[in-house]
mmCIF file of C-alpha atoms and ligand atoms in Angstrom:
data_model
loop_
_atom_site.group_PDB
_atom_site.id
_atom_site.type_symbol
_atom_site.label_atom_id
_atom_site.label_comp_id
_atom_site.label_asym_id
_atom_site.label_seq_id
_atom_site.Cartn_x
_atom_site.Cartn_y
_atom_site.Cartn_z
ATOM 1 C CA MET A 1 147.632 -185.004 96.534
ATOM 2 C CA ALA A 2 150.227 -182.461 95.618
ATOM 3 C CA VAL A 3 154.062 -182.767 96.323
ATOM 4 C CA ALA A 4 156.492 -179.748 96.587
ATOM 5 C CA LEU A 5 160.074 -179.295 95.665
ATOM 6 C CA LEU A 6 161.761 -176.582 97.757
ATOM 7 C CA VAL A 7 164.969 -175.642 96.008
ATOM 8 C CA ALA A 8 167.555 -174.443 98.501
ATOM 9 C CA ALA A 9 170.841 -175.638 97.077
ATOM 10 C CA GLY A 10 172.190 -172.195 95.832
ATOM 11 C CA ARG A 11 175.582 -171.169 97.171
ATOM 12 C CA GLY A 12 174.484 -167.645 97.740
ATOM 13 C CA GLU A 13 177.795 -166.151 96.473
ATOM 14 C CA ARG A 14 175.965 -162.751 95.702
ATOM 15 C CA LEU A 15 174.897 -162.673 99.382
ATOM 16 C CA GLY A 16 178.441 -162.986 100.601
ATOM 17 C CA SER A 17 177.312 -164.480 103.838
ATOM 18 C CA GLY A 18 179.963 -167.325 103.888
ATOM 19 C CA ARG A 19 177.247 -170.006 104.197
ATOM 20 C CA PRO A 20 174.584 -171.311 101.815
ATOM 21 C CA LYS A 21 171.822 -168.716 101.314
ATOM 22 C CA ALA A 22 169.033 -170.990 102.371
ATOM 23 C CA LEU A 23 170.687 -171.455 105.852
ATOM 24 C CA VAL A 24 171.164 -167.729 106.452
ATOM 25 C CA LEU A 25 169.008 -166.727 109.464
ATOM 26 C CA ILE A 26 166.006 -164.383 108.920
ATOM 27 C CA GLY A 27 164.026 -163.671 112.112
ATOM 28 C CA GLY A 28 166.101 -166.306 113.929
ATOM 29 C CA ARG A 29 165.131 -169.178 111.478
ATOM 30 C CA PRO A 30 167.109 -170.469 108.497
ATOM 31 C CA MET A 31 165.702 -168.960 105.385
ATOM 32 C CA PHE A 32 164.371 -172.216 103.893
ATOM 33 C CA GLU A 33 162.236 -172.877 106.936
ATOM 34 C CA TRP A 34 159.877 -170.029 106.329
ATOM 35 C CA SER A 35 158.640 -171.456 103.017
ATOM 36 C CA LEU A 36 158.779 -175.034 104.349
ATOM 37 C CA ARG A 37 156.374 -174.061 107.175
ATOM 38 C CA THR A 38 154.076 -172.352 104.707
ATOM 39 C CA LEU A 39 154.091 -175.401 102.426
ATOM 40 C CA GLN A 40 153.409 -177.754 105.357
ATOM 41 C CA ALA A 41 150.243 -175.661 106.134
ATOM 42 C CA LEU A 42 148.833 -176.560 102.771
ATOM 43 C CA PRO A 43 146.013 -179.117 103.333
ATOM 44 C CA SER A 44 146.547 -180.672 99.860
ATOM 45 C CA LEU A 45 150.324 -181.370 100.442
ATOM 46 C CA HIS A 46 151.457 -184.884 100.659
ATOM 47 C CA ARG A 47 155.415 -184.589 100.707
ATOM 48 C CA VAL A 48 158.118 -182.100 100.291
ATOM 49 C CA ALA A 49 161.613 -182.648 98.941
ATOM 50 C CA VAL A 50 164.146 -179.949 100.055
ATOM 51 C CA ALA A 51 167.276 -179.724 97.790
ATOM 52 C CA LEU A 52 170.274 -178.563 99.848
ATOM 53 C CA PRO A 53 173.913 -177.828 98.860
ATOM 54 C CA PRO A 54 176.322 -180.714 99.376
ATOM 55 C CA GLY A 55 177.468 -181.078 103.026
ATOM 56 C CA ALA A 56 174.633 -178.759 104.271
ATOM 57 C CA GLU A 57 173.366 -180.062 107.636
ATOM 58 C CA ILE A 58 170.052 -179.263 109.141
ATOM 59 C CA ASP A 59 168.042 -180.262 112.032
ATOM 60 C CA ALA A 60 165.160 -182.797 111.704
ATOM 61 C CA ILE A 61 162.372 -180.947 109.878
ATOM 62 C CA GLY A 62 159.343 -183.097 110.207
ATOM 63 C CA ASP A 63 157.273 -185.930 108.665
ATOM 64 C CA GLY A 64 156.733 -186.057 105.006
ATOM 65 C CA VAL A 65 159.981 -184.000 104.304
ATOM 66 C CA VAL A 66 162.898 -185.625 102.381
ATOM 67 C CA VAL A 67 166.273 -183.884 102.024
ATOM 68 C CA VAL A 68 168.272 -184.375 98.793
ATOM 69 C CA GLN A 69 171.532 -182.974 97.504
ATOM 70 C CA GLY A 70 170.881 -180.366 94.923
ATOM 71 C CA GLY A 71 172.539 -180.093 91.533
ATOM 72 C CA ALA A 72 174.832 -177.797 89.644
ATOM 73 C CA THR A 73 172.044 -175.327 88.766
ATOM 74 C CA ARG A 74 168.619 -174.580 89.800
ATOM 75 C CA SER A 75 166.863 -176.758 87.300
ATOM 76 C CA HIS A 76 169.215 -179.586 88.166
ATOM 77 C CA SER A 77 168.229 -179.213 91.786
ATOM 78 C CA VAL A 78 164.504 -179.377 90.669
ATOM 79 C CA ARG A 79 165.328 -182.599 88.774
ATOM 80 C CA GLU A 80 166.973 -184.205 91.859
ATOM 81 C CA ALA A 81 164.175 -183.227 94.117
ATOM 82 C CA LEU A 82 161.425 -184.515 91.699
ATOM 83 C CA ARG A 83 163.197 -187.833 91.563
ATOM 84 C CA ALA A 84 163.174 -188.076 95.432
ATOM 85 C CA VAL A 85 159.910 -186.648 96.259
ATOM 86 C CA GLY A 86 157.793 -189.768 95.620
ATOM 87 C CA ALA A 87 154.253 -189.971 94.121
ATOM 88 C CA GLY A 88 151.986 -186.993 93.903
ATOM 89 C CA ASP A 89 150.463 -184.634 91.336
ATOM 90 C CA PRO A 90 150.587 -181.626 90.863
ATOM 91 C CA VAL A 91 154.097 -180.576 91.684
ATOM 92 C CA ILE A 92 154.811 -177.168 93.447
ATOM 93 C CA VAL A 93 158.223 -175.773 92.823
ATOM 94 C CA HIS A 94 159.324 -172.995 95.137
ATOM 95 C CA ASP A 95 162.666 -171.121 95.760
ATOM 96 C CA ALA A 96 163.817 -171.122 99.345
ATOM 97 C CA ALA A 97 165.166 -167.624 98.429
ATOM 98 C CA ARG A 98 161.508 -166.441 98.598
ATOM 99 C CA PRO A 99 160.579 -166.860 102.311
ATOM 100 C CA PHE A 100 157.590 -164.408 102.031
ATOM 101 C CA ALA A 101 155.362 -166.356 99.687
ATOM 102 C CA GLN A 102 151.969 -166.549 101.363
ATOM 103 C CA LEU A 103 149.861 -169.733 101.724
ATOM 104 C CA GLU A 104 147.006 -168.063 99.808
ATOM 105 C CA LEU A 105 149.385 -167.522 96.820
ATOM 106 C CA PHE A 106 150.169 -171.302 96.700
ATOM 107 C CA GLU A 107 146.382 -172.044 96.993
ATOM 108 C CA ARG A 108 145.476 -169.681 94.130
ATOM 109 C CA ALA A 109 148.172 -171.126 91.900
ATOM 110 C CA LEU A 110 146.953 -174.686 92.531
ATOM 111 C CA ALA A 111 143.245 -173.626 91.978
ATOM 112 C CA GLU A 112 144.264 -172.008 88.716
ATOM 113 C CA LEU A 113 146.096 -175.258 87.561
ATOM 114 C CA ASP A 114 143.075 -177.267 88.646
ATOM 115 C CA ARG A 115 140.917 -175.383 86.186
ATOM 116 C CA GLY A 116 142.584 -177.780 83.700
ATOM 117 C CA ASP A 117 143.533 -175.797 80.605
ATOM 118 C CA VAL A 118 147.334 -175.264 81.191
ATOM 119 C CA ASP A 119 150.416 -177.274 82.044
ATOM 120 C CA ALA A 120 151.831 -174.925 84.571
ATOM 121 C CA VAL A 121 150.882 -171.842 86.624
ATOM 122 C CA VAL A 122 153.485 -169.275 87.788
ATOM 123 C CA ALA A 123 153.333 -166.504 90.332
ATOM 124 C CA ALA A 124 154.137 -163.106 88.780
ATOM 125 C CA VAL A 125 153.704 -159.291 89.137
ATOM 126 C CA PRO A 126 153.209 -156.786 86.467
ATOM 127 C CA VAL A 127 156.475 -154.809 86.034
ATOM 128 C CA ALA A 128 156.594 -151.355 87.438
ATOM 129 C CA ASP A 129 159.693 -150.272 85.596
ATOM 130 C CA THR A 130 160.175 -149.726 81.941
ATOM 131 C CA ILE A 131 162.377 -152.424 80.574
ATOM 132 C CA LYS A 132 164.956 -151.807 77.800
ATOM 133 C CA GLU A 133 167.025 -154.317 75.949
ATOM 134 C CA VAL A 134 170.693 -153.014 75.841
ATOM 135 C CA ALA A 135 173.619 -154.289 73.548
ATOM 136 C CA ASP A 136 176.325 -156.128 75.443
ATOM 137 C CA ASP A 137 179.193 -154.389 73.863
ATOM 138 C CA ASP A 138 178.579 -150.627 74.028
ATOM 139 C CA ARG A 139 175.468 -150.381 76.269
ATOM 140 C CA THR A 140 173.367 -148.702 73.681
ATOM 141 C CA VAL A 141 169.658 -149.367 73.941
ATOM 142 C CA THR A 142 168.377 -151.781 71.169
ATOM 143 C CA ARG A 143 164.694 -151.578 72.031
ATOM 144 C CA THR A 144 162.130 -150.731 74.665
ATOM 145 C CA LEU A 145 159.590 -153.403 75.519
ATOM 146 C CA ASP A 146 155.815 -152.680 75.969
ATOM 147 C CA ARG A 147 155.459 -152.615 79.763
ATOM 148 C CA GLY A 148 151.781 -153.255 79.655
ATOM 149 C CA ARG A 149 152.385 -156.862 78.610
ATOM 150 C CA LEU A 150 155.407 -157.660 80.896
ATOM 151 C CA TRP A 151 155.197 -159.700 84.214
ATOM 152 C CA ALA A 152 158.066 -160.391 86.416
ATOM 153 C CA VAL A 153 158.002 -164.058 87.361
ATOM 154 C CA GLN A 154 158.398 -165.465 90.850
ATOM 155 C CA THR A 155 157.765 -168.788 92.535
ATOM 156 C CA PRO A 156 155.744 -170.669 93.446
ATOM 157 C CA GLN A 157 155.338 -172.326 90.097
ATOM 158 C CA VAL A 158 152.968 -175.303 89.935
ATOM 159 C CA PHE A 159 153.085 -178.026 87.301
ATOM 160 C CA ARG A 160 151.174 -181.020 86.060
ATOM 161 C CA ARG A 161 153.601 -183.849 86.939
ATOM 162 C CA GLU A 162 153.573 -185.437 83.573
ATOM 163 C CA ALA A 163 154.616 -182.029 81.899
ATOM 164 C CA LEU A 164 157.391 -181.326 84.371
ATOM 165 C CA GLU A 165 158.715 -184.885 84.294
ATOM 166 C CA ARG A 166 158.774 -184.808 80.517
ATOM 167 C CA VAL A 167 160.824 -181.604 80.198
ATOM 168 C CA MET A 168 163.144 -182.643 82.970
ATOM 169 C CA ALA A 169 163.866 -186.046 81.104
ATOM 170 C CA GLU A 170 164.086 -184.572 77.616
ATOM 171 C CA SER A 171 165.734 -181.114 77.964
ATOM 172 C CA PRO A 172 169.289 -181.127 77.034
ATOM 173 C CA GLU A 173 171.863 -180.458 79.805
ATOM 174 C CA GLU A 174 172.693 -177.043 78.500
ATOM 175 C CA LEU A 175 169.103 -175.926 78.561
ATOM 176 C CA LEU A 176 168.690 -177.116 82.137
ATOM 177 C CA ALA A 177 171.839 -175.282 82.955
ATOM 178 C CA GLY A 178 170.621 -172.041 81.468
ATOM 179 C CA ALA A 179 167.001 -172.238 82.671
ATOM 180 C CA THR A 180 166.150 -169.435 85.165
ATOM 181 C CA ASP A 181 162.742 -171.029 85.696
ATOM 182 C CA ASP A 182 161.312 -174.310 84.910
ATOM 183 C CA ALA A 183 158.117 -172.974 83.294
ATOM 184 C CA TRP A 184 160.432 -171.814 80.443
ATOM 185 C CA LEU A 185 161.243 -175.398 79.664
ATOM 186 C CA ILE A 186 157.593 -176.139 79.413
ATOM 187 C CA GLU A 187 156.996 -173.131 77.129
ATOM 188 C CA ARG A 188 159.834 -174.039 74.794
ATOM 189 C CA ALA A 189 158.481 -177.592 74.599
ATOM 190 C CA GLY A 190 155.106 -176.222 73.295
ATOM 191 C CA GLY A 191 153.287 -176.505 76.631
ATOM 192 C CA SER A 192 150.987 -173.825 78.086
ATOM 193 C CA VAL A 193 151.785 -171.683 81.130
ATOM 194 C CA ALA A 194 149.569 -169.142 82.815
ATOM 195 C CA VAL A 195 150.328 -166.480 85.422
ATOM 196 C CA VAL A 196 148.700 -165.854 88.781
ATOM 197 C CA ARG A 197 149.028 -162.466 90.268
ATOM 198 C CA ALA A 198 151.265 -162.334 93.202
ATOM 199 C CA ASP A 199 152.481 -159.613 95.575
ATOM 200 C CA PRO A 200 155.670 -157.568 95.176
ATOM 201 C CA SER A 201 156.459 -158.364 98.841
ATOM 202 C CA ASN A 202 157.267 -161.944 97.695
ATOM 203 C CA ILE A 203 160.965 -160.771 97.110
ATOM 204 C CA LYS A 204 163.773 -163.094 96.149
ATOM 205 C CA ILE A 205 166.744 -162.700 98.554
ATOM 206 C CA THR A 206 169.888 -162.326 96.364
ATOM 207 C CA THR A 207 171.903 -159.411 97.670
ATOM 208 C CA GLU A 208 172.810 -158.088 101.072
ATOM 209 C CA PHE A 209 170.265 -155.289 100.475
ATOM 210 C CA ASP A 210 167.570 -157.864 99.977
ATOM 211 C CA LEU A 211 168.447 -159.506 103.276
ATOM 212 C CA ARG A 212 168.149 -156.238 105.064
ATOM 213 C CA LEU A 213 164.821 -155.639 103.619
ATOM 214 C CA ALA A 214 163.738 -159.239 104.592
ATOM 215 C CA GLN A 215 164.764 -158.476 108.259
ATOM 216 C CA VAL A 216 162.398 -155.522 108.236
ATOM 217 C CA LEU A 217 159.629 -157.417 106.636
ATOM 218 C CA ILE A 218 160.006 -160.227 109.155
ATOM 219 C CA SER A 219 159.928 -157.808 112.066
ATOM 220 C CA GLU A 220 156.683 -156.382 110.796
ATOM 221 C CA ARG A 221 155.247 -159.871 110.808
ATOM 222 C CA GLN A 222 156.346 -160.862 114.289
ATOM 223 C CA PRO A 223 154.610 -159.605 117.391
HETATM 224 O O1 C5P B 301 170.478 -168.195 92.360
HETATM 225 P P1 C5P B 301 169.025 -168.009 92.471
HETATM 226 O O2 C5P B 301 168.799 -166.926 93.676
HETATM 227 O O3 C5P B 301 168.390 -167.654 91.270
HETATM 228 O O4 C5P B 301 168.365 -169.314 92.958
HETATM 229 C C1 C5P B 301 166.998 -169.553 92.991
HETATM 230 C C2 C5P B 301 166.676 -170.712 93.966
HETATM 231 O O5 C5P B 301 167.240 -171.792 93.422
HETATM 232 C C3 C5P B 301 167.264 -170.425 95.344
HETATM 233 O O6 C5P B 301 166.341 -170.942 96.344
HETATM 234 C C4 C5P B 301 168.455 -171.363 95.423
HETATM 235 O O7 C5P B 301 168.791 -171.920 96.616
HETATM 236 C C5 C5P B 301 168.103 -172.476 94.359
HETATM 237 N N1 C5P B 301 169.080 -173.118 93.670
HETATM 238 C C6 C5P B 301 169.390 -174.523 93.857
HETATM 239 N N2 C5P B 301 170.406 -175.175 93.257
HETATM 240 C C7 C5P B 301 171.326 -174.501 92.614
HETATM 241 C C8 C5P B 301 171.108 -173.063 92.481
HETATM 242 C C9 C5P B 301 170.109 -172.449 93.005
HETATM 243 O O8 C5P B 301 168.539 -175.047 94.518
HETATM 244 N N3 C5P B 301 172.301 -175.164 92.033
#
C-alpha cells in the first residue's frame, strides 16, 4: 500500500494573505483539503501525513491522516512527514499548493512507477515558453535552451520508499535546503527519474494572481 506526504508548511509570504498558504480558502475550503480529498480517494492509499506550519490549527481531517509540524524548507517538511507517516511503499509527495491535481494523475504516476525501471516518477508538462538563461549581474542572455527537451515539473511525485529514505538520510542539510523538488535529490544521487505528462491546469498557487485564477477554476468545477 502507498503512503502520501502532503506538504503544506509554507508560510505563503509571496501570497501576502496573512495566514499560511495551505489554509487560505479556495471555494470555501482550506487549500490543502482539496488535495487531501483527492488523495483519500486513491484506493491504494494507506495513510497520509500532512506537514503544517508551527502553530497551525485545523479541524479533524479523518482516519489515516497524521498531522506533523513542517520544517524550515520544503524538503525538510518532506523529511518530517516521511518519518511520521508509518509503513507503506511507494511514497507519494504532493504540494498542498497544487489543489487541482486530478486523481487520474496520481494513478498514472503510480502505474508508471509500478512498471519497475525507475526510482521516481514526477508529473510534468512540456514548456510552452522559450527559456533563456540570464546573467545575474547585467541581465544579458547567456544561452537559450532547447525547448523541445524541457518539461516544467509539478507534483505529485512518487518514489520508491527506499530511494526517498536514502536521499533524505544522506543529503547534506544545505542540499535539502536548496532542493525545489525531491526528485532532484534522487537524480544527483545517481537514481533514475521519469516524467508522466500532466495538465497545465495543475497550477501551483504562489501569487495573488494564481489565487484569483484558482477561484475561477474552482467555480467552473462546482455546480
Ligand atoms: O514555497 P513553495 O510554493 O515552492 O512550496 C511548495 C510546497 O511546499 C507548498 O505546498 C508549501 O506549503 C510546502 N512547503 C512546506 N514546508 C516549507 C516550505 C514549503 O511544506 N518549509
